[in-house]
Amino acid sequence: MTTLKLGRRALMTAAVAALSFGAPAFADGHKVLDKVHFLIPGGAGGGWDGTARGTGEALTGAGLVGTASYENMSGGGGGKAIGFLIENADSSHDTLMVNSTPIVIRSLTGVFPHNFRDLTLVSGTIGDYAAIVVGKDSPLNSMGDLIAAFDADPSKTAIGGGSVPGGMDHLVAAMVMEAAGKDALGVKYIPYDAGGKAMAALLSGEIAALSTGFSEAVDLAAAGEVKIIGVTADERVSAAPDAQTMKEQGIDTSFVNWRGFFAAPGLPEDKLTMYQDAIAKMYDTPEWEEVRARNGWVNIHNSGDDFQAFLEEQEKAIGDLMKKLGFL
């Protein structure tokens, strides 16, 4: 079984929201924060962007935060935004930076010099499964079809992704192929830096399939651009109920990419508490449930010390897997 364990709380469901965080504060003068500025380490339309804007939408809609603003700061695989937050720590107390599994992967591989310990850990908030998709007109309709094509001609069965070689999309593709009994290092992986380029590669046949986040896959499938042939969830996800899991297709692997929020180092304790309080209360609001369901996210709430333990467990699990697959 090739299951990447992301910590003992990694697959908590919406029941996490029912923990006793007290009654939610709505727009009746009981807001927790006046404003939050979301720093997004990537471009518009990606998973980080969607997570930050969806969280801001829920927090402001529920009256927990007065106003939310957003800033996209691409570069260095997320390293530019991390460096900016560290360098401007004293003036960034109103800033929350979104991040996810790549902050662990890219620090392990040395893409940037910092890691999560250099920031103030606020809360892990959601999880997004991974998916393998093919073009709408592809002759492939299942993971079995993809495996058969790979067996017939590995060099012409490339899998693309939106991360660098050794990055998360590559890691997921390698995990899936290894679990299917194939040589993960024999998989031809082609990275793309934008969704449009990846879609063009799918349509042209440059790649046979694309490794991507489940929420992005749902959007592409809804637009009629792709077919989802495998999801790394343990069970089917309501946002795309017809999409089969890897396990249903005899590929015993699962993966969930957490996303969460970090603040500047040295953040005052009272401000950290306010951030954590607002996020905890958000889970009980209909505004959050609407955003969560729309994106097919899983509620994963790790706050403070629990978030630290979660990340340390993931760091070890990912590091061990990357060494096994030859990425480290």
mmCIF file of N, CA and C in Angstrom, residues 5-12 16 19-21 104 116-117 120-125 258-262 269 272 276 280 283 300-315:
data_model
loop_
_atom_site.group_PDB
_atom_site.id
_atom_site.type_symbol
_atom_site.label_atom_id
_atom_site.label_comp_id
_atom_site.label_asym_id
_atom_site.label_seq_id
_atom_site.Cartn_x
_atom_site.Cartn_y
_atom_site.Cartn_z
ATOM 1 N N LYS A 5 0.904 9.300 4.606
ATOM 2 C CA LYS A 5 0.193 9.703 5.812
ATOM 3 C C LYS A 5 0.579 11.119 6.182
ATOM 4 N N LEU A 6 -0.404 11.982 6.217
ATOM 5 C CA LEU A 6 -0.146 13.393 6.445
ATOM 6 C C LEU A 6 -0.414 13.804 7.888
ATOM 7 N N GLY A 7 -0.232 12.899 8.833
ATOM 8 C CA GLY A 7 -0.441 13.257 10.229
ATOM 9 C C GLY A 7 -1.728 12.655 10.753
ATOM 10 N N ARG A 8 -1.783 12.498 12.044
ATOM 11 C CA ARG A 8 -2.896 11.756 12.628
ATOM 12 C C ARG A 8 -4.228 12.457 12.464
ATOM 13 N N ARG A 9 -4.214 13.733 12.123
ATOM 14 C CA ARG A 9 -5.492 14.438 11.937
ATOM 15 C C ARG A 9 -5.798 14.709 10.477
ATOM 16 N N ALA A 10 -5.008 14.136 9.563
ATOM 17 C CA ALA A 10 -5.050 14.575 8.176
ATOM 18 C C ALA A 10 -6.343 14.274 7.454
ATOM 19 N N LEU A 11 -7.112 13.293 7.868
ATOM 20 C CA LEU A 11 -8.323 12.971 7.136
ATOM 21 C C LEU A 11 -9.571 13.261 7.952
ATOM 22 N N MET A 12 -9.480 14.216 8.862
ATOM 23 C CA MET A 12 -10.665 14.623 9.623
ATOM 24 C C MET A 12 -11.702 15.210 8.674
ATOM 25 N N VAL A 16 -14.817 17.838 12.447
ATOM 26 C CA VAL A 16 -13.835 18.640 13.167
ATOM 27 C C VAL A 16 -14.432 19.989 13.553
ATOM 28 N N LEU A 19 -16.054 20.748 17.046
ATOM 29 C CA LEU A 19 -15.339 20.877 18.308
ATOM 30 C C LEU A 19 -15.749 22.164 19.006
ATOM 31 N N SER A 20 -15.609 22.200 20.315
ATOM 32 C CA SER A 20 -16.182 23.303 21.086
ATOM 33 C C SER A 20 -15.346 24.566 20.996
ATOM 34 N N PHE A 21 -15.570 25.289 19.895
ATOM 35 C CA PHE A 21 -14.879 26.563 19.733
ATOM 36 C C PHE A 21 -15.780 27.720 20.167
ATOM 37 N N VAL A 104 6.670 22.182 2.365
ATOM 38 C CA VAL A 104 7.481 21.087 2.898
ATOM 39 C C VAL A 104 8.379 20.513 1.810
ATOM 40 N N PHE A 116 8.789 25.913 7.183
ATOM 41 C CA PHE A 116 7.647 26.383 7.973
ATOM 42 C C PHE A 116 8.041 26.850 9.365
ATOM 43 N N ARG A 117 9.182 26.399 9.873
ATOM 44 C CA ARG A 117 9.627 26.807 11.215
ATOM 45 C C ARG A 117 10.061 28.273 11.267
ATOM 46 N N THR A 120 5.277 32.075 11.643
ATOM 47 C CA THR A 120 4.327 31.794 12.711
ATOM 48 C C THR A 120 3.246 30.890 12.143
ATOM 49 N N LEU A 121 3.087 29.709 12.729
ATOM 50 C CA LEU A 121 2.085 28.759 12.264
ATOM 51 C C LEU A 121 0.722 29.157 12.821
ATOM 52 N N VAL A 122 -0.232 29.403 11.945
ATOM 53 C CA VAL A 122 -1.569 29.806 12.367
ATOM 54 C C VAL A 122 -2.496 28.590 12.407
ATOM 55 N N SER A 123 -2.937 28.130 11.253
ATOM 56 C CA SER A 123 -3.837 26.963 11.215
ATOM 57 C C SER A 123 -3.782 26.280 9.863
ATOM 58 N N GLY A 124 -3.811 24.954 9.887
ATOM 59 C CA GLY A 124 -4.154 24.199 8.693
ATOM 60 C C GLY A 124 -5.663 24.227 8.584
ATOM 61 N N THR A 125 -6.188 24.375 7.364
ATOM 62 C CA THR A 125 -7.633 24.585 7.240
ATOM 63 C C THR A 125 -8.355 23.552 6.387
ATOM 64 N N TRP A 258 -2.861 19.316 2.071
ATOM 65 C CA TRP A 258 -3.421 20.280 3.019
ATOM 66 C C TRP A 258 -3.149 21.693 2.519
ATOM 67 N N ARG A 259 -3.975 22.609 2.947
ATOM 68 C CA ARG A 259 -3.693 24.039 2.758
ATOM 69 C C ARG A 259 -3.994 24.741 4.071
ATOM 70 N N GLY A 260 -3.243 25.780 4.341
ATOM 71 C CA GLY A 260 -3.427 26.487 5.603
ATOM 72 C C GLY A 260 -2.745 27.831 5.567
ATOM 73 N N PHE A 261 -2.648 28.447 6.750
ATOM 74 C CA PHE A 261 -2.202 29.835 6.814
ATOM 75 C C PHE A 261 -1.066 30.036 7.807
ATOM 76 N N PHE A 262 -0.166 30.924 7.410
ATOM 77 C CA PHE A 262 1.002 31.286 8.193
ATOM 78 C C PHE A 262 1.034 32.800 8.337
ATOM 79 N N GLU A 269 1.269 37.411 20.352
ATOM 80 C CA GLU A 269 0.443 36.272 20.731
ATOM 81 C C GLU A 269 -1.047 36.586 20.661
ATOM 82 N N LEU A 272 -2.168 36.372 17.046
ATOM 83 C CA LEU A 272 -2.222 34.974 16.626
ATOM 84 C C LEU A 272 -3.511 34.321 17.136
ATOM 85 N N GLN A 276 -6.538 32.573 14.918
ATOM 86 C CA GLN A 276 -6.945 31.181 15.144
ATOM 87 C C GLN A 276 -8.406 31.097 15.563
ATOM 88 N N ALA A 280 -11.277 29.102 13.488
ATOM 89 C CA ALA A 280 -12.007 28.033 14.173
ATOM 90 C C ALA A 280 -13.516 28.243 14.076
ATOM 91 N N TYR A 283 -15.696 27.463 10.633
ATOM 92 C CA TYR A 283 -16.191 26.151 10.228
ATOM 93 C C TYR A 283 -17.682 25.955 10.505
ATOM 94 N N ILE A 300 -9.856 20.110 7.292
ATOM 95 C CA ILE A 300 -8.740 19.609 8.098
ATOM 96 C C ILE A 300 -8.303 20.777 8.971
ATOM 97 N N HIS A 301 -8.642 20.735 10.249
ATOM 98 C CA HIS A 301 -8.316 21.869 11.114
ATOM 99 C C HIS A 301 -7.238 21.481 12.114
ATOM 100 N N ASN A 302 -6.053 22.024 11.910
ATOM 101 C CA ASN A 302 -4.938 21.853 12.842
ATOM 102 C C ASN A 302 -4.478 23.240 13.242
ATOM 103 N N SER A 303 -4.510 23.539 14.509
ATOM 104 C CA SER A 303 -4.174 24.881 14.960
ATOM 105 C C SER A 303 -3.016 24.838 15.955
ATOM 106 N N GLY A 304 -2.124 25.828 15.879
ATOM 107 C CA GLY A 304 -1.058 25.962 16.861
ATOM 108 C C GLY A 304 -0.123 24.766 16.925
ATOM 109 N N ASP A 305 0.025 24.194 18.116
ATOM 110 C CA ASP A 305 0.942 23.066 18.318
ATOM 111 C C ASP A 305 0.539 21.853 17.488
ATOM 112 N N ASP A 306 -0.766 21.660 17.291
ATOM 113 C CA ASP A 306 -1.221 20.546 16.465
ATOM 114 C C ASP A 306 -0.755 20.722 15.021
ATOM 115 N N PHE A 307 -0.786 21.955 14.536
ATOM 116 C CA PHE A 307 -0.322 22.258 13.176
ATOM 117 C C PHE A 307 1.172 21.952 13.064
ATOM 118 N N GLN A 308 1.933 22.326 14.072
ATOM 119 C CA GLN A 308 3.381 22.053 14.090
ATOM 120 C C GLN A 308 3.646 20.541 14.022
ATOM 121 N N ALA A 309 2.937 19.770 14.851
ATOM 122 C CA ALA A 309 3.133 18.322 14.859
ATOM 123 C C ALA A 309 2.729 17.705 13.521
ATOM 124 N N PHE A 310 1.640 18.195 12.961
ATOM 125 C CA PHE A 310 1.137 17.740 11.659
ATOM 126 C C PHE A 310 2.206 17.940 10.579
ATOM 127 N N LEU A 311 2.804 19.135 10.544
ATOM 128 C CA LEU A 311 3.803 19.449 9.527
ATOM 129 C C LEU A 311 5.080 18.638 9.724
ATOM 130 N N GLU A 312 5.468 18.425 10.953
ATOM 131 C CA GLU A 312 6.673 17.632 11.199
ATOM 132 C C GLU A 312 6.481 16.181 10.773
ATOM 133 N N GLU A 313 5.272 15.637 11.001
ATOM 134 C CA GLU A 313 4.983 14.277 10.549
ATOM 135 C C GLU A 313 4.984 14.205 9.027
ATOM 136 N N GLN A 314 4.405 15.224 8.385
ATOM 137 C CA GLN A 314 4.377 15.224 6.923
ATOM 138 C C GLN A 314 5.780 15.364 6.349
ATOM 139 N N GLU A 315 6.597 16.202 6.970
ATOM 140 C CA GLU A 315 7.964 16.396 6.508
ATOM 141 C C GLU A 315 8.726 15.069 6.471
#
